[in-house]
Short mmCIF file of C-alpha atoms in Angstrom, two decimals:
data_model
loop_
_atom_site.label_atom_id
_atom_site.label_comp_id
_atom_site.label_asym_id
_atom_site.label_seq_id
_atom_site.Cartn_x
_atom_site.Cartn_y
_atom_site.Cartn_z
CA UNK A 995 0.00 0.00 0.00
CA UNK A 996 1.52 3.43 -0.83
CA UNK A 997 1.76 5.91 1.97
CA UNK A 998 0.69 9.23 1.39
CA UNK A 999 3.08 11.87 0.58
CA UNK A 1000 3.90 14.60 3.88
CA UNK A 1001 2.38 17.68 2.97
CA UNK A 1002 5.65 20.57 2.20
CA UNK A 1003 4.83 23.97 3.63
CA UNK A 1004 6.97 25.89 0.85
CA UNK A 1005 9.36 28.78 2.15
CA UNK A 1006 7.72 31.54 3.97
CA UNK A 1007 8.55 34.77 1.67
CA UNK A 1008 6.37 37.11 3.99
CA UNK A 1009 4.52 37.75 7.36
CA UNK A 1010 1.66 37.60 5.69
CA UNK A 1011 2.67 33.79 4.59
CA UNK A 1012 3.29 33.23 8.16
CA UNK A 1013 0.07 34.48 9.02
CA UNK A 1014 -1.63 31.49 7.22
CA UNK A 1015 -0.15 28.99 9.78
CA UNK A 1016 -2.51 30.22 12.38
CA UNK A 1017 -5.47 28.83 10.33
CA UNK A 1018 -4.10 25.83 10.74
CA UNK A 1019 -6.42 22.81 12.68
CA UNK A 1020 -4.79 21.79 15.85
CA UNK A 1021 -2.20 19.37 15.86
CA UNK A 1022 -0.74 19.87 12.03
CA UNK A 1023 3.07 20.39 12.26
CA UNK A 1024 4.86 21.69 8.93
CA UNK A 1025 8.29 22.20 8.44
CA UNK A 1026 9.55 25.63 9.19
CA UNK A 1027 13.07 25.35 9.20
CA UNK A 1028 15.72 22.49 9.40
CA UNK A 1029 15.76 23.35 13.49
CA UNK A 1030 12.36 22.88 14.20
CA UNK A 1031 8.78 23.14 12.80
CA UNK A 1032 5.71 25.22 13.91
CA UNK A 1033 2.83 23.14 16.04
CA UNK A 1034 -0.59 24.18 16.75
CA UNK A 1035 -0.27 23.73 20.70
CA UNK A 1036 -3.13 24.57 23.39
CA UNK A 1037 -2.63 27.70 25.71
CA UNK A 1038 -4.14 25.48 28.48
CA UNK A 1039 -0.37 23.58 28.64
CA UNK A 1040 1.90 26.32 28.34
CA UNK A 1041 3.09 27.87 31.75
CA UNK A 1042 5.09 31.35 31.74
CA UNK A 1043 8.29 31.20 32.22
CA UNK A 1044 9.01 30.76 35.63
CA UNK A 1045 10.22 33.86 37.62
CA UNK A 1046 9.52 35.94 34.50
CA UNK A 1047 11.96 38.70 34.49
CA UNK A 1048 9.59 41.45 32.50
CA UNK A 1049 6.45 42.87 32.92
CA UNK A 1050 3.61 42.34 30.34
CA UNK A 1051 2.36 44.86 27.94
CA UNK A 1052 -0.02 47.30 29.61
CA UNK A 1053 -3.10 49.71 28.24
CA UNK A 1054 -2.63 50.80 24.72
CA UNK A 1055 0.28 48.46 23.63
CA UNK A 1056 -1.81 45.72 24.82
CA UNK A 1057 -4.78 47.00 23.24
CA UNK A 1058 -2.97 47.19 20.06
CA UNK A 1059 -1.98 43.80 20.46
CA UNK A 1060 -5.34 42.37 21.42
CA UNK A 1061 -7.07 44.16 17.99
CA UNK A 1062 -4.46 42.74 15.86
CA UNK A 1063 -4.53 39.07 16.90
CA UNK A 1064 -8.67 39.07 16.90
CA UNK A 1065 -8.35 40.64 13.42
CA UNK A 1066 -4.95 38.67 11.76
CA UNK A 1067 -4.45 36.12 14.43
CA UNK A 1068 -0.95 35.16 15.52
CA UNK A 1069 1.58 36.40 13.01
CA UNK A 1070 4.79 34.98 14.34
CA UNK A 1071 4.67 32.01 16.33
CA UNK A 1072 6.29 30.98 20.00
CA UNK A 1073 8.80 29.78 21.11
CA UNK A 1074 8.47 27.49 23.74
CA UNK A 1075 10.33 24.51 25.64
CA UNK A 1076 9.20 21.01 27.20
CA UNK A 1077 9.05 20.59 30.48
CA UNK A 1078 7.60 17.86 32.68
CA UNK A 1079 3.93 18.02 33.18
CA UNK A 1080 3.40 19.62 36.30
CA UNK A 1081 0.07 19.11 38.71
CA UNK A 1082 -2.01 21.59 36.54
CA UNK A 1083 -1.49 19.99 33.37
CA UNK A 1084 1.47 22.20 31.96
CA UNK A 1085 3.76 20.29 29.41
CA UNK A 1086 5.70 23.44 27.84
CA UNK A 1087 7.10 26.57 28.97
CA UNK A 1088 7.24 30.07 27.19
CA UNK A 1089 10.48 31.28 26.34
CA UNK A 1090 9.23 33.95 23.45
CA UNK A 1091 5.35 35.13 23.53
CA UNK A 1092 4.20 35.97 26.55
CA UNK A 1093 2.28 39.34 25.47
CA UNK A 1094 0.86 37.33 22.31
CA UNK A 1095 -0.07 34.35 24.63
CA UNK A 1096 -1.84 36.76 27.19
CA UNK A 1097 -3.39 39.21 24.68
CA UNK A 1098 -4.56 35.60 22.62
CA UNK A 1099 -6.48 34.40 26.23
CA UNK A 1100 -7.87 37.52 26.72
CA UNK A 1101 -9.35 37.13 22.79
CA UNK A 1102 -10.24 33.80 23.64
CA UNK A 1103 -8.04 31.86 20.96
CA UNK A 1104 -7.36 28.19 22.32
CA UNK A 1105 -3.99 27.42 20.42
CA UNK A 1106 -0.96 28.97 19.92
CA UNK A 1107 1.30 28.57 16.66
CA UNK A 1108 4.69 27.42 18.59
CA UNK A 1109 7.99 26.27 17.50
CA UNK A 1110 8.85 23.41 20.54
CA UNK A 1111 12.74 23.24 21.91
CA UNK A 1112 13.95 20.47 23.30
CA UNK A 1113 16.43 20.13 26.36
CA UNK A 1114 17.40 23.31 26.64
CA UNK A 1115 19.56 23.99 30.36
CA UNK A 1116 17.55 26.70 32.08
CA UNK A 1117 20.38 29.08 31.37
CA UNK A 1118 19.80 28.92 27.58
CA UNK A 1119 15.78 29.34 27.86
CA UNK A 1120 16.69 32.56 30.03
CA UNK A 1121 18.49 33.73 27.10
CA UNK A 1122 15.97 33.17 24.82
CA UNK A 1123 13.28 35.34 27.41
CA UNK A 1124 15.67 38.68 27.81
CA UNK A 1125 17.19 38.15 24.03
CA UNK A 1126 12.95 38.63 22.98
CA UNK A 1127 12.26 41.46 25.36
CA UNK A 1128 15.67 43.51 24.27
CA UNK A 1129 14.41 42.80 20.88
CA UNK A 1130 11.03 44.09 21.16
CA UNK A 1131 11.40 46.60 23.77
CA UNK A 1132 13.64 49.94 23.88
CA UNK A 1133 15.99 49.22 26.81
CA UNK A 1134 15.58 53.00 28.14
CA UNK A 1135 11.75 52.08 28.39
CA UNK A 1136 12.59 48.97 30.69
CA UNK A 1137 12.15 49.11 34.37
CA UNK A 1138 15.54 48.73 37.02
CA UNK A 1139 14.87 45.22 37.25
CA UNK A 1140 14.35 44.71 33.55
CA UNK A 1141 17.81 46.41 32.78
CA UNK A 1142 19.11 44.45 35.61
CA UNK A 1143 18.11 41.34 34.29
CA UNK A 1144 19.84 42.53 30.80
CA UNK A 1145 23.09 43.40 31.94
CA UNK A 1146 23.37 40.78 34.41
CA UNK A 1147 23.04 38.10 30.84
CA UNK A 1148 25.03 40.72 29.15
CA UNK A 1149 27.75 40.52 31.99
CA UNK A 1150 27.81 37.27 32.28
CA UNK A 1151 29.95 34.23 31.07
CA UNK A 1152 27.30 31.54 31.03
CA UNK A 1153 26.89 31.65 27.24
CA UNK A 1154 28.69 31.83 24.34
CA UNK A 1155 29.31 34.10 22.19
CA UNK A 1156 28.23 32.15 19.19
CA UNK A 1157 24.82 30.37 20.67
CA UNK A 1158 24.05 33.95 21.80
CA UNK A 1159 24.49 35.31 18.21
CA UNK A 1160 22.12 31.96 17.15
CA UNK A 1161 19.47 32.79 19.49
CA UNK A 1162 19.29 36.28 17.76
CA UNK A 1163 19.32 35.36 14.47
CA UNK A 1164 16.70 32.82 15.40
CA UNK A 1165 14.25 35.79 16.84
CA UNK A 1166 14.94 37.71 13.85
CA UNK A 1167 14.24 35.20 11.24
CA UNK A 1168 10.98 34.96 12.91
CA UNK A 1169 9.97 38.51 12.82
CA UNK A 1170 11.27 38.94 9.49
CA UNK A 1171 11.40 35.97 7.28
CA UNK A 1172 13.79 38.14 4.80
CA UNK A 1173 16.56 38.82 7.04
CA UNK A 1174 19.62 38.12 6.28
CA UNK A 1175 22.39 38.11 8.93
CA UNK A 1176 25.03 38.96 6.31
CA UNK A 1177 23.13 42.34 5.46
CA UNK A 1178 23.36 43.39 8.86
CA UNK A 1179 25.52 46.53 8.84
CA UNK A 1180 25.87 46.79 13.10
CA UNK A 1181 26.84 44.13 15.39
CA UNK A 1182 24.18 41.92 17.02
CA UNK A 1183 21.98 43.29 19.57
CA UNK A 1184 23.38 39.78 21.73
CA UNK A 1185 26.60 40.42 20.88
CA UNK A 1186 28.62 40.47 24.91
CA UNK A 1187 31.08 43.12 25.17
CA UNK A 1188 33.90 41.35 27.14
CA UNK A 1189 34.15 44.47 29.96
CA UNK A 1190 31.99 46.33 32.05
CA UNK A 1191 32.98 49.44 30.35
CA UNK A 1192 31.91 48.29 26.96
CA UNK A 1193 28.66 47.34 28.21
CA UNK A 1194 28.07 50.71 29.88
CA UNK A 1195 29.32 52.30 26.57
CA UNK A 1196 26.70 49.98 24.84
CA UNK A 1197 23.60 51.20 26.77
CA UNK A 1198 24.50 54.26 27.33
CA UNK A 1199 24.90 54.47 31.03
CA UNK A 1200 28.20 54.94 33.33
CA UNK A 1201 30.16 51.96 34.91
CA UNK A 1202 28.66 53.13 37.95
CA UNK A 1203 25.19 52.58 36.55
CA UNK A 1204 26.47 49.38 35.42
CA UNK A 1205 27.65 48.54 38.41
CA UNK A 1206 24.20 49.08 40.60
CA UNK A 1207 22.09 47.72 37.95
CA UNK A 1208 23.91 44.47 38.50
CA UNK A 1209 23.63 44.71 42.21
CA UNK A 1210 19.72 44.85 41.60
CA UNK A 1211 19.65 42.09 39.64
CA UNK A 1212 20.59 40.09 43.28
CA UNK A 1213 17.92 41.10 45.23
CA UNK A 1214 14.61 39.32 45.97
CA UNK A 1215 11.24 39.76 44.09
CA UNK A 1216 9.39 41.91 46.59
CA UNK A 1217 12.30 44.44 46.56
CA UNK A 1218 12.76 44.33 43.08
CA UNK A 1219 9.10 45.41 42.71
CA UNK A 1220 9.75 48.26 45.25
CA UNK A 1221 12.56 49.56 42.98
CA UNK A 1222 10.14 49.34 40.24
CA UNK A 1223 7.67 51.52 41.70
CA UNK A 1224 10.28 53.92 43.11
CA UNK A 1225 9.48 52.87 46.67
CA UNK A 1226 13.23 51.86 46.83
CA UNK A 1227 15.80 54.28 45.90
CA UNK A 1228 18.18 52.82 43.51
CA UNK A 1229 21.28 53.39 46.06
CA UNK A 1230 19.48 51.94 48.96
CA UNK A 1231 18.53 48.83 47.14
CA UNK A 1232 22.23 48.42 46.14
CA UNK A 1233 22.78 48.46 49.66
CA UNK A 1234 20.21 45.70 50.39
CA UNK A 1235 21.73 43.48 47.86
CA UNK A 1236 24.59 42.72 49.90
CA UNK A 1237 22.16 40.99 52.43
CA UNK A 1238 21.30 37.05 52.29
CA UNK A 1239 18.39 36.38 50.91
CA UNK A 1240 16.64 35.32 53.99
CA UNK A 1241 17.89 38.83 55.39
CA UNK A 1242 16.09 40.92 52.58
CA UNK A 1243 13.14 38.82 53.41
CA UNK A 1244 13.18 40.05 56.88
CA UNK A 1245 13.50 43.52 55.35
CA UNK A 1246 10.37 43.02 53.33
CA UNK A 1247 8.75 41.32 55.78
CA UNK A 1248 9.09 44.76 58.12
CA UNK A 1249 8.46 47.30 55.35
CA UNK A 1250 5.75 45.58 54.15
CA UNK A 1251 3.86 45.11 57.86
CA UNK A 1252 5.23 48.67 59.51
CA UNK A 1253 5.46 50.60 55.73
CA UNK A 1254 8.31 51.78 57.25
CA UNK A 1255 10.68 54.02 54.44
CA UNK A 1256 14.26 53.28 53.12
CA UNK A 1257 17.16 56.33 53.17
CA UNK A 1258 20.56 56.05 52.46
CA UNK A 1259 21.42 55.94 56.68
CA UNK A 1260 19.03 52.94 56.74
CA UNK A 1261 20.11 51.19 54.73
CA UNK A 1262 23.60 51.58 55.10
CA UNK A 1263 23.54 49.93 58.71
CA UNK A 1264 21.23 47.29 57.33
CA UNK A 1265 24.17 46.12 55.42
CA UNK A 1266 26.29 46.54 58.00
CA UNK A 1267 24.65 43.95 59.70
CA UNK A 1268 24.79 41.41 56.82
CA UNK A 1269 25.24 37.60 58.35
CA UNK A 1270 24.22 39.11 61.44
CA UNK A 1271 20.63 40.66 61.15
CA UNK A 1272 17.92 39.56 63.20
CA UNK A 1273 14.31 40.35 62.95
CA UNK A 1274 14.41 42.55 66.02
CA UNK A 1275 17.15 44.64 64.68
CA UNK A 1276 15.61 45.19 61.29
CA UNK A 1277 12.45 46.52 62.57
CA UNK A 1278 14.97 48.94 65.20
CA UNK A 1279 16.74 50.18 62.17
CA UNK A 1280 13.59 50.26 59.64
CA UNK A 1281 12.27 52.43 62.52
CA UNK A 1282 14.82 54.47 62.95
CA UNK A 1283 14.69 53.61 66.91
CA UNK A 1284 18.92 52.18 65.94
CA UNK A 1285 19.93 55.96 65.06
CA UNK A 1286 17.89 58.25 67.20
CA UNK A 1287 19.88 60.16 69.56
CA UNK A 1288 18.74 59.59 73.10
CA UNK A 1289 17.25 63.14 74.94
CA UNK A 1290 20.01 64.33 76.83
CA UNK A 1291 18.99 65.10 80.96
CA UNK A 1292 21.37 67.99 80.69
CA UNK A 1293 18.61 71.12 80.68
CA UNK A 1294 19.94 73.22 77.57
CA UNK A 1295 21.69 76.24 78.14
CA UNK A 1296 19.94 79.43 79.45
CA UNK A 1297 21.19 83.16 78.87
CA UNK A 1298 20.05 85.65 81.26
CA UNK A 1299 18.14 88.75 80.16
CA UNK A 1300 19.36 92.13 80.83
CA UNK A 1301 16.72 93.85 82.44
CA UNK A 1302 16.87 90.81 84.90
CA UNK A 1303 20.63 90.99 85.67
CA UNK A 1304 20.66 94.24 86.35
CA UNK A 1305 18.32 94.50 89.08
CA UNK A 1306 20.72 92.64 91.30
CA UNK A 1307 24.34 93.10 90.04
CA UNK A 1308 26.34 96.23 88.38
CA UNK A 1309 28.60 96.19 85.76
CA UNK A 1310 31.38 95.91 88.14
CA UNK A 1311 30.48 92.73 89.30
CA UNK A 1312 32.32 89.69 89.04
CA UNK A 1313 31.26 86.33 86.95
CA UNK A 1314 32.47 84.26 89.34
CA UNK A 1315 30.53 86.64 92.18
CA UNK A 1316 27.40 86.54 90.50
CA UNK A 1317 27.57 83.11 89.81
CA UNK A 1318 27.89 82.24 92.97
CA UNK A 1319 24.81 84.57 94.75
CA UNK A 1320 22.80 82.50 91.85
CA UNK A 1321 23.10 79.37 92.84
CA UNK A 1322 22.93 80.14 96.26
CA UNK A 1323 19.55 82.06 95.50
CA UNK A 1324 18.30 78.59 93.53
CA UNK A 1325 19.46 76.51 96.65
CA UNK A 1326 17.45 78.99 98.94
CA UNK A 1327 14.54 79.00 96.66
CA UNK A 1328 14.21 75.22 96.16
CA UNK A 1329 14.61 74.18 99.32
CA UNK A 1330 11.97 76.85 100.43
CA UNK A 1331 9.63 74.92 97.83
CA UNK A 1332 10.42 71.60 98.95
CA UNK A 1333 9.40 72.12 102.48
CA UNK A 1334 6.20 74.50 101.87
CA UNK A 1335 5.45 71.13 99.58
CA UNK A 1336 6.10 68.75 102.24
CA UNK A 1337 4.00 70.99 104.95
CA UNK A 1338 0.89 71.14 102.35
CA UNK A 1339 1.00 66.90 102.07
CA UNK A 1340 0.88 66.79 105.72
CA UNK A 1341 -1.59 69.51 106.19
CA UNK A 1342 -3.72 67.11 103.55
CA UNK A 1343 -3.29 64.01 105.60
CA UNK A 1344 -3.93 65.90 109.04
CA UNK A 1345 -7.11 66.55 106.92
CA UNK A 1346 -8.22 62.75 105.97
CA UNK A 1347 -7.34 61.10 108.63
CA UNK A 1348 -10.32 59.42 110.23
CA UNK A 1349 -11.46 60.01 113.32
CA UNK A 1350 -11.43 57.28 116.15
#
């Protein structure tokens, strides 16, 4: 018996080619490339990716977004990676989609045209998330802990500089099926300058921007999302990313129960007390109980008028002369007052006491 022939998808020349694939039925797979092929997969098994590292697209971008896909559909598919089912049903993760997923729920499409990798190492799906987002996003428009997340890949020595460059011209193939790599007149947006100054130089910011933006990158979710929402100033977070993780917990923990505020003194002695902080002395410091000067019992200093100093002494007298007549005026007077005081309180109980 002969077997039927596999249908060829011929070479995509245009977006609007691509567009076609959406119309697909579920479950048809046609060759896209030798790496992979697209896949009609439902939204119901693909998970975010875990810890995502950027916000989604909010009011008119996402509007935009939402329009386009109920009117065209999907126009580039996702990229996504296997993972093992977990307890509600998830059997892929996204790597490159997540506005197009969320804006295609909140249409109400059920599938999602997806190209599937296999075993990738977490590190090399992370690369695939922030290499999308610096692709599609202006890095000036990012948030501190989007840039963080950025420079800390950037920064880093986990990948290579060729399977960077891949990833790249993977994303760009996909968003423009005419691209050609060897047309491209600047260097790759992945490409990893091999010093902090060149990746200052490449965003535009100063190593010392560099330098703090990485610190961010090191801190826990809930501060993150303070330094987001300019709760946190930038220098104090730096400052907090020195502390353990369950430490910055603790500080969350505090400003989130007390909404105690962050300054530069606070958090300066919080990381002074890194591998040593305790919830007690976060909540001292958040307070600012650690640095308040206690009231001194000294009375403050007390200059005497002249109308008042010269109804007693002339301006021949002596310092040390009229210091001395003063205090022996306040001993006079005070002990005058303490025994008129005591003579009242027994005057009182005289008064009170019962009869017999």
């Amino acid at each position: 018996m002969n077997m039927p022939k596999p249908r060829i998808t011929p070479k995509l020349g245009s977006i609007d080619e691509l567009l076609k694939l959406s119309e697909q039925p579920p479950h048809n797979a046609d060759p896209i490339s030798s790496k992979g092929s697209i896949q009609s997969i439902s939204i119901n098994k693909i998970r975010f990716f875990k810890d995502h590292p950027f916000h989604l697209y909010e009011g008119e971008r996402l509007t935009d977004m939402v329009d386009s896909i109920a009117a065209n559909g999907i126009l580039v598919p996702v990229i996504i990676r296997t993972i093992k089912p977990d307890e509600p049903g998830y059997e892929y993760e996204m790597l490159s989609g997540h506005n197009r997923m969320n804006a295609a729920q909140l249409v109400g499409l059920e599938h999602l045209p997806s190209i599937i990798k296999e075993r990738l190492s977490d590190e090399e799906a992370l690369l695939y998330v922030v290499e999308t987002n610096v692709l599609q996003r202006s890095f000036n428009d990012m948030r501190p802990s989007e840039k963080a997340k950025v420079l800390s890949i950037r920064h880093s020595e986990m990948f290579s500089q060729g399977k960077r460059n891949d990833i790249i011209d993977e994303l760009k193939r996909l968003e423009n099926p005419q691209y050609n790599k060897e047309n491209e007149t600047s260097a790759p947006m992945g490409q990893r300058p091999t010093s902090r100054d060149k990746v200052a130089q490449e965003y535009g910011l100063s190593k010392n921007s560099v330098s703090r933006l990485l610190r961010i990158d090191k801190l826990i979710p809930g501060l993150k999302q303070r330094v987001d929402a300019d709760e946190l100033p930038l220098r104090c977070a730096v400052h907090l990313s020195y502390l353990s993780e369950g430490e910055q917990s603790m500080v969350e923990q505090s400003i989130n129960n007390n909404g105690f505020k962050l300054d530069m003194k606070k958090s300066e002695l919080l990381q002074g007390y890194s591998g040593r902080l305790s919830t007690e002395q976060t909540d001292k410091i958040l307070s600012g109980e650690a640095t308040r000067k206690p009231r001194s019992q000294t009375p403050p200093p007390f200059k005497l008028k002249h109308k008042v100093f010269s109804k007693y002494f002339t301006s021949q007298s002596k310092a040390s002369e009229v210091e001395q007549i003063i205090d022996e005026a306040l001993e006079m007077y005070f002990t005058h007052q303490q025994q008129h005081a005591s003579a009242h309180n027994d005057k009182e109980a005289e008064e009170h006491e019962p009869e017999l």
